[in-house]
Amino acid sequence: MLTDREKERYERHLSLSGFGTKGQVALRDASALCVGAGGLGSPAALYLAAAGIGRLGLVDDDTVELSNLQRQILHDERFIGKQKVQSASNRLTSLNSDVSLQIHHERLDENNVTDLFRQYDVIIDGSDNFPTRFLVADAAWLLGKPAVAGAIHQFEGQLTVFDPALRSPCYRCLLPEPPPPGTVPT
Ligand SMILES: [Zn+2]
């Protein structure tokens, strides 16, 4: 059941046909890990927190720079030079203090990916390079976790969901191997 405060906060969800209390409770019981707290991770994390996800993880080893602020809307001028995960945590906590935030100030790699992904229901790929994209895609697929991949280039964007439970194609069905470095824009 939802508390009175939750009923007020999520009023627009509760009146949304096909979502309602059942959807809100399911969202509160769910967890997602956002890989990257940059241009893609920012809107994903902000909307998940605003919408009332129960637990949200962020993995990023970067620091905030002035040139990030034009699109990475999690961050602001006070956090230039500081960890992106700290900046994100500050912003997301003030947006919705009911969300359990877990920040991981580390670079995702072969050694930590399995332990991290196991802790979450859904993986969101907001990374900006192909090695990480392939790592996220392969690890999520092997662990049976749905992965939501966003990508942008100039004026175009792509959003794809790879879900082993739905027997969807995997990332490597689309892109069998990482392109050689330098052949594709970041
Ligand atoms: Zn495949």
PDB file of C-alpha atoms and ligand atoms in Angstrom:
ATOM      1  CA  MET A   1       0.000   0.000   0.000  1.00  0.00           C
ATOM      2  CA  LEU A   2       0.999   3.614  -0.423  1.00  0.00           C
ATOM      3  CA  THR A   3       1.313   6.172   2.361  1.00  0.00           C
ATOM      4  CA  ASP A   4      -0.753   9.358   2.284  1.00  0.00           C
ATOM      5  CA  ARG A   5       2.375  11.262   1.307  1.00  0.00           C
ATOM      6  CA  GLU A   6       3.041   8.886  -1.582  1.00  0.00           C
ATOM      7  CA  LYS A   7      -0.574   9.167  -2.707  1.00  0.00           C
ATOM      8  CA  GLU A   8      -0.177  12.920  -2.875  1.00  0.00           C
ATOM      9  CA  ARG A   9       3.219  12.908  -4.539  1.00  0.00           C
ATOM     10  CA  TYR A  10       2.329  10.349  -7.187  1.00  0.00           C
ATOM     11  CA  GLU A  11      -1.246  11.504  -7.742  1.00  0.00           C
ATOM     12  CA  ARG A  12      -0.711  11.840 -11.504  1.00  0.00           C
ATOM     13  CA  HIS A  13       0.605   8.290 -11.723  1.00  0.00           C
ATOM     14  CA  LEU A  14      -2.286   6.928  -9.700  1.00  0.00           C
ATOM     15  CA  SER A  15      -4.858   8.455 -12.013  1.00  0.00           C
ATOM     16  CA  LEU A  16      -2.985   7.191 -15.070  1.00  0.00           C
ATOM     17  CA  SER A  17      -4.861   4.287 -16.604  1.00  0.00           C
ATOM     18  CA  GLY A  18      -2.621   1.218 -16.814  1.00  0.00           C
ATOM     19  CA  PHE A  19      -0.285   2.412 -14.049  1.00  0.00           C
ATOM     20  CA  GLY A  20      -2.204   3.271 -10.885  1.00  0.00           C
ATOM     21  CA  THR A  21      -1.361   2.070  -7.377  1.00  0.00           C
ATOM     22  CA  LYS A  22      -0.159  -1.294  -8.648  1.00  0.00           C
ATOM     23  CA  GLY A  23       2.363   0.348 -10.957  1.00  0.00           C
ATOM     24  CA  GLN A  24       3.534   2.749  -8.271  1.00  0.00           C
ATOM     25  CA  VAL A  25       4.089  -0.040  -5.761  1.00  0.00           C
ATOM     26  CA  ALA A  26       5.960  -2.082  -8.380  1.00  0.00           C
ATOM     27  CA  LEU A  27       8.165   0.921  -9.125  1.00  0.00           C
ATOM     28  CA  ARG A  28       8.827   1.430  -5.405  1.00  0.00           C
ATOM     29  CA  ASP A  29       9.854  -2.218  -5.135  1.00  0.00           C
ATOM     30  CA  ALA A  30      12.191  -1.940  -8.126  1.00  0.00           C
ATOM     31  CA  SER A  31      15.817  -0.969  -8.532  1.00  0.00           C
ATOM     32  CA  ALA A  32      17.861   0.343 -11.434  1.00  0.00           C
ATOM     33  CA  LEU A  33      21.547   0.957 -11.993  1.00  0.00           C
ATOM     34  CA  CYS A  34      22.509   3.883 -14.160  1.00  0.00           C
ATOM     35  CA  VAL A  35      25.899   3.465 -15.828  1.00  0.00           C
ATOM     36  CA  GLY A  36      27.186   6.999 -16.273  1.00  0.00           C
ATOM     37  CA  ALA A  37      25.937  10.224 -14.694  1.00  0.00           C
ATOM     38  CA  GLY A  38      26.408  12.341 -17.813  1.00  0.00           C
ATOM     39  CA  GLY A  39      24.197  13.499 -20.659  1.00  0.00           C
ATOM     40  CA  LEU A  40      22.143  10.292 -20.800  1.00  0.00           C
ATOM     41  CA  GLY A  41      22.325   9.317 -17.145  1.00  0.00           C
ATOM     42  CA  SER A  42      21.127  12.755 -16.028  1.00  0.00           C
ATOM     43  CA  PRO A  43      17.594  12.661 -17.433  1.00  0.00           C
ATOM     44  CA  ALA A  44      17.250   8.929 -16.729  1.00  0.00           C
ATOM     45  CA  ALA A  45      18.209   9.307 -13.060  1.00  0.00           C
ATOM     46  CA  LEU A  46      16.175  12.476 -12.565  1.00  0.00           C
ATOM     47  CA  TYR A  47      13.006  10.947 -13.982  1.00  0.00           C
ATOM     48  CA  LEU A  48      13.426   7.651 -12.145  1.00  0.00           C
ATOM     49  CA  ALA A  49      13.880   9.487  -8.841  1.00  0.00           C
ATOM     50  CA  ALA A  50      11.001  11.848  -9.538  1.00  0.00           C
ATOM     51  CA  ALA A  51       8.749   8.948 -10.528  1.00  0.00           C
ATOM     52  CA  GLY A  52       9.487   7.126  -7.266  1.00  0.00           C
ATOM     53  CA  ILE A  53      11.779   4.202  -8.005  1.00  0.00           C
ATOM     54  CA  GLY A  54      12.680   2.416  -4.764  1.00  0.00           C
ATOM     55  CA  ARG A  55      16.423   2.092  -5.219  1.00  0.00           C
ATOM     56  CA  LEU A  56      18.679   3.824  -7.700  1.00  0.00           C
ATOM     57  CA  GLY A  57      22.354   3.141  -8.241  1.00  0.00           C
ATOM     58  CA  LEU A  58      24.808   5.352 -10.093  1.00  0.00           C
ATOM     59  CA  VAL A  59      28.213   4.250 -11.277  1.00  0.00           C
ATOM     60  CA  ASP A  60      30.616   6.897 -12.592  1.00  0.00           C
ATOM     61  CA  ASP A  61      34.244   7.751 -11.884  1.00  0.00           C
ATOM     62  CA  ASP A  62      34.231  11.188 -13.491  1.00  0.00           C
ATOM     63  CA  THR A  63      34.253  14.728 -12.072  1.00  0.00           C
ATOM     64  CA  VAL A  64      32.014  17.628 -13.067  1.00  0.00           C
ATOM     65  CA  GLU A  65      33.439  20.091 -15.594  1.00  0.00           C
ATOM     66  CA  LEU A  66      32.012  23.404 -16.782  1.00  0.00           C
ATOM     67  CA  SER A  67      31.537  22.028 -20.297  1.00  0.00           C
ATOM     68  CA  ASN A  68      29.303  19.249 -18.880  1.00  0.00           C
ATOM     69  CA  LEU A  69      26.648  21.652 -17.629  1.00  0.00           C
ATOM     70  CA  GLN A  70      25.198  22.429 -21.064  1.00  0.00           C
ATOM     71  CA  ARG A  71      23.548  18.969 -21.182  1.00  0.00           C
ATOM     72  CA  GLN A  72      24.293  17.016 -17.996  1.00  0.00           C
ATOM     73  CA  ILE A  73      21.409  18.470 -16.044  1.00  0.00           C
ATOM     74  CA  LEU A  74      22.055  16.541 -12.844  1.00  0.00           C
ATOM     75  CA  HIS A  75      24.992  18.833 -12.108  1.00  0.00           C
ATOM     76  CA  ASP A  76      25.392  22.527 -11.410  1.00  0.00           C
ATOM     77  CA  GLU A  77      28.145  25.099 -10.920  1.00  0.00           C
ATOM     78  CA  ARG A  78      28.622  24.341  -7.220  1.00  0.00           C
ATOM     79  CA  PHE A  79      29.920  20.882  -8.113  1.00  0.00           C
ATOM     80  CA  ILE A  80      32.543  21.748 -10.715  1.00  0.00           C
ATOM     81  CA  GLY A  81      35.646  19.743  -9.832  1.00  0.00           C
ATOM     82  CA  LYS A  82      33.708  17.371  -7.581  1.00  0.00           C
ATOM     83  CA  GLN A  83      32.640  13.788  -8.203  1.00  0.00           C
ATOM     84  CA  LYS A  84      29.662  13.382 -10.510  1.00  0.00           C
ATOM     85  CA  VAL A  85      28.199  10.757  -8.215  1.00  0.00           C
ATOM     86  CA  GLN A  86      28.329  13.231  -5.295  1.00  0.00           C
ATOM     87  CA  SER A  87      26.708  15.936  -7.352  1.00  0.00           C
ATOM     88  CA  ALA A  88      24.055  13.501  -8.566  1.00  0.00           C
ATOM     89  CA  SER A  89      23.383  12.223  -5.089  1.00  0.00           C
ATOM     90  CA  ASN A  90      22.908  15.766  -3.789  1.00  0.00           C
ATOM     91  CA  ARG A  91      20.463  16.663  -6.550  1.00  0.00           C
ATOM     92  CA  LEU A  92      18.504  13.409  -6.467  1.00  0.00           C
ATOM     93  CA  THR A  93      18.156  13.418  -2.684  1.00  0.00           C
ATOM     94  CA  SER A  94      16.718  16.909  -2.746  1.00  0.00           C
ATOM     95  CA  LEU A  95      14.358  15.853  -5.519  1.00  0.00           C
ATOM     96  CA  ASN A  96      13.051  12.731  -3.774  1.00  0.00           C
ATOM     97  CA  SER A  97      14.416  11.768  -0.367  1.00  0.00           C
ATOM     98  CA  ASP A  98      12.389   8.531  -0.350  1.00  0.00           C
ATOM     99  CA  VAL A  99      14.619   7.006  -3.023  1.00  0.00           C
ATOM    100  CA  SER A 100      17.407   4.822  -1.699  1.00  0.00           C
ATOM    101  CA  LEU A 101      20.488   6.038  -3.564  1.00  0.00           C
ATOM    102  CA  GLN A 102      23.613   3.990  -3.960  1.00  0.00           C
ATOM    103  CA  ILE A 103      26.592   5.708  -5.475  1.00  0.00           C
ATOM    104  CA  HIS A 104      29.559   3.842  -6.865  1.00  0.00           C
ATOM    105  CA  HIS A 105      32.513   6.132  -7.555  1.00  0.00           C
ATOM    106  CA  GLU A 106      34.378   3.712  -9.740  1.00  0.00           C
ATOM    107  CA  ARG A 107      34.878   2.865 -13.367  1.00  0.00           C
ATOM    108  CA  LEU A 108      32.823  -0.065 -14.558  1.00  0.00           C
ATOM    109  CA  ASP A 109      35.126  -2.882 -15.665  1.00  0.00           C
ATOM    110  CA  GLU A 110      35.313  -6.664 -15.976  1.00  0.00           C
ATOM    111  CA  ASN A 111      36.156  -6.996 -12.281  1.00  0.00           C
ATOM    112  CA  ASN A 112      33.231  -5.123 -10.736  1.00  0.00           C
ATOM    113  CA  VAL A 113      30.484  -5.433 -13.356  1.00  0.00           C
ATOM    114  CA  THR A 114      28.985  -8.721 -12.181  1.00  0.00           C
ATOM    115  CA  ASP A 115      28.806  -7.766  -8.510  1.00  0.00           C
ATOM    116  CA  LEU A 116      27.274  -4.402  -9.356  1.00  0.00           C
ATOM    117  CA  PHE A 117      24.702  -5.651 -11.848  1.00  0.00           C
ATOM    118  CA  ARG A 118      23.526  -8.465  -9.560  1.00  0.00           C
ATOM    119  CA  GLN A 119      22.248  -5.851  -7.095  1.00  0.00           C
ATOM    120  CA  TYR A 120      19.761  -4.285  -9.520  1.00  0.00           C
ATOM    121  CA  ASP A 121      16.652  -5.240 -11.510  1.00  0.00           C
ATOM    122  CA  VAL A 122      17.336  -3.079 -14.570  1.00  0.00           C
ATOM    123  CA  ILE A 123      20.541  -1.707 -16.061  1.00  0.00           C
ATOM    124  CA  ILE A 124      20.590   1.640 -17.862  1.00  0.00           C
ATOM    125  CA  ASP A 125      23.465   2.257 -20.218  1.00  0.00           C
ATOM    126  CA  GLY A 126      24.283   5.948 -20.337  1.00  0.00           C
ATOM    127  CA  SER A 127      27.949   5.408 -21.168  1.00  0.00           C
ATOM    128  CA  ASP A 128      29.841   7.274 -23.855  1.00  0.00           C
ATOM    129  CA  ASN A 129      32.230   4.694 -25.286  1.00  0.00           C
ATOM    130  CA  PHE A 130      32.024   1.354 -27.062  1.00  0.00           C
ATOM    131  CA  PRO A 131      34.120  -0.776 -24.669  1.00  0.00           C
ATOM    132  CA  THR A 132      31.754   0.121 -21.818  1.00  0.00           C
ATOM    133  CA  ARG A 133      28.680  -0.381 -24.013  1.00  0.00           C
ATOM    134  CA  PHE A 134      29.780  -3.894 -24.917  1.00  0.00           C
ATOM    135  CA  LEU A 135      30.683  -4.657 -21.315  1.00  0.00           C
ATOM    136  CA  VAL A 136      27.257  -3.479 -20.105  1.00  0.00           C
ATOM    137  CA  ALA A 137      25.417  -5.327 -22.862  1.00  0.00           C
ATOM    138  CA  ASP A 138      27.266  -8.615 -22.416  1.00  0.00           C
ATOM    139  CA  ALA A 139      27.149  -8.629 -18.606  1.00  0.00           C
ATOM    140  CA  ALA A 140      23.465  -7.698 -18.404  1.00  0.00           C
ATOM    141  CA  TRP A 141      22.578 -10.344 -20.975  1.00  0.00           C
ATOM    142  CA  LEU A 142      24.554 -13.068 -19.205  1.00  0.00           C
ATOM    143  CA  LEU A 143      22.928 -12.166 -15.869  1.00  0.00           C
ATOM    144  CA  GLY A 144      19.468 -12.146 -17.452  1.00  0.00           C
ATOM    145  CA  LYS A 145      18.888  -8.447 -16.670  1.00  0.00           C
ATOM    146  CA  PRO A 146      17.014  -6.079 -18.948  1.00  0.00           C
ATOM    147  CA  ALA A 147      19.281  -3.332 -20.280  1.00  0.00           C
ATOM    148  CA  VAL A 148      18.072   0.023 -21.558  1.00  0.00           C
ATOM    149  CA  ALA A 149      20.586   1.590 -23.911  1.00  0.00           C
ATOM    150  CA  GLY A 150      20.467   5.217 -24.937  1.00  0.00           C
ATOM    151  CA  ALA A 151      22.749   6.820 -27.479  1.00  0.00           C
ATOM    152  CA  ILE A 152      22.987  10.202 -29.125  1.00  0.00           C
ATOM    153  CA  HIS A 153      24.943  11.658 -31.965  1.00  0.00           C
ATOM    154  CA  GLN A 154      24.525  15.307 -32.901  1.00  0.00           C
ATOM    155  CA  PHE A 155      20.799  15.746 -33.624  1.00  0.00           C
ATOM    156  CA  GLU A 156      19.846  12.070 -33.489  1.00  0.00           C
ATOM    157  CA  GLY A 157      19.053   9.726 -30.637  1.00  0.00           C
ATOM    158  CA  GLN A 158      18.404   6.032 -30.180  1.00  0.00           C
ATOM    159  CA  LEU A 159      16.764   4.153 -27.357  1.00  0.00           C
ATOM    160  CA  THR A 160      16.763   0.366 -27.240  1.00  0.00           C
ATOM    161  CA  VAL A 161      15.674  -2.181 -24.655  1.00  0.00           C
ATOM    162  CA  PHE A 162      17.384  -5.579 -24.580  1.00  0.00           C
ATOM    163  CA  ASP A 163      15.500  -8.015 -22.384  1.00  0.00           C
ATOM    164  CA  PRO A 164      16.510 -11.690 -22.184  1.00  0.00           C
ATOM    165  CA  ALA A 165      13.191 -12.514 -20.482  1.00  0.00           C
ATOM    166  CA  LEU A 166      11.325 -11.277 -23.572  1.00  0.00           C
ATOM    167  CA  ARG A 167      13.687 -13.171 -25.859  1.00  0.00           C
ATOM    168  CA  SER A 168      14.561  -9.908 -27.555  1.00  0.00           C
ATOM    169  CA  PRO A 169      17.641  -9.642 -29.756  1.00  0.00           C
ATOM    170  CA  CYS A 170      20.800  -8.746 -27.840  1.00  0.00           C
ATOM    171  CA  TYR A 171      23.203  -5.854 -28.424  1.00  0.00           C
ATOM    172  CA  ARG A 172      25.534  -8.077 -30.421  1.00  0.00           C
ATOM    173  CA  CYS A 173      22.677  -8.971 -32.797  1.00  0.00           C
ATOM    174  CA  LEU A 174      22.855  -5.307 -33.820  1.00  0.00           C
ATOM    175  CA  LEU A 175      26.584  -4.741 -33.457  1.00  0.00           C
ATOM    176  CA  PRO A 176      28.540  -8.031 -33.417  1.00  0.00           C
ATOM    177  CA  GLU A 177      31.904  -6.485 -32.496  1.00  0.00           C
ATOM    178  CA  PRO A 178      33.096  -3.128 -31.170  1.00  0.00           C
ATOM    179  CA  PRO A 179      34.174  -0.856 -34.038  1.00  0.00           C
ATOM    180  CA  PRO A 180      37.935  -0.259 -34.199  1.00  0.00           C
ATOM    181  CA  PRO A 181      38.963   2.764 -32.102  1.00  0.00           C
ATOM    182  CA  GLY A 182      38.852   6.020 -34.039  1.00  0.00           C
ATOM    183  CA  THR A 183      36.462   4.818 -36.750  1.00  0.00           C
ATOM    184  CA  VAL A 184      33.249   6.004 -35.087  1.00  0.00           C
ATOM    185  CA  PRO A 185      32.569   9.336 -33.360  1.00  0.00           C
ATOM    186  CA  THR A 186      32.098   9.156 -29.571  1.00  0.00           C
TER     187      THR A 186
HETATM  188 ZN    ZN B   1      22.098 -11.552 -30.066  1.00  0.00          ZN
END
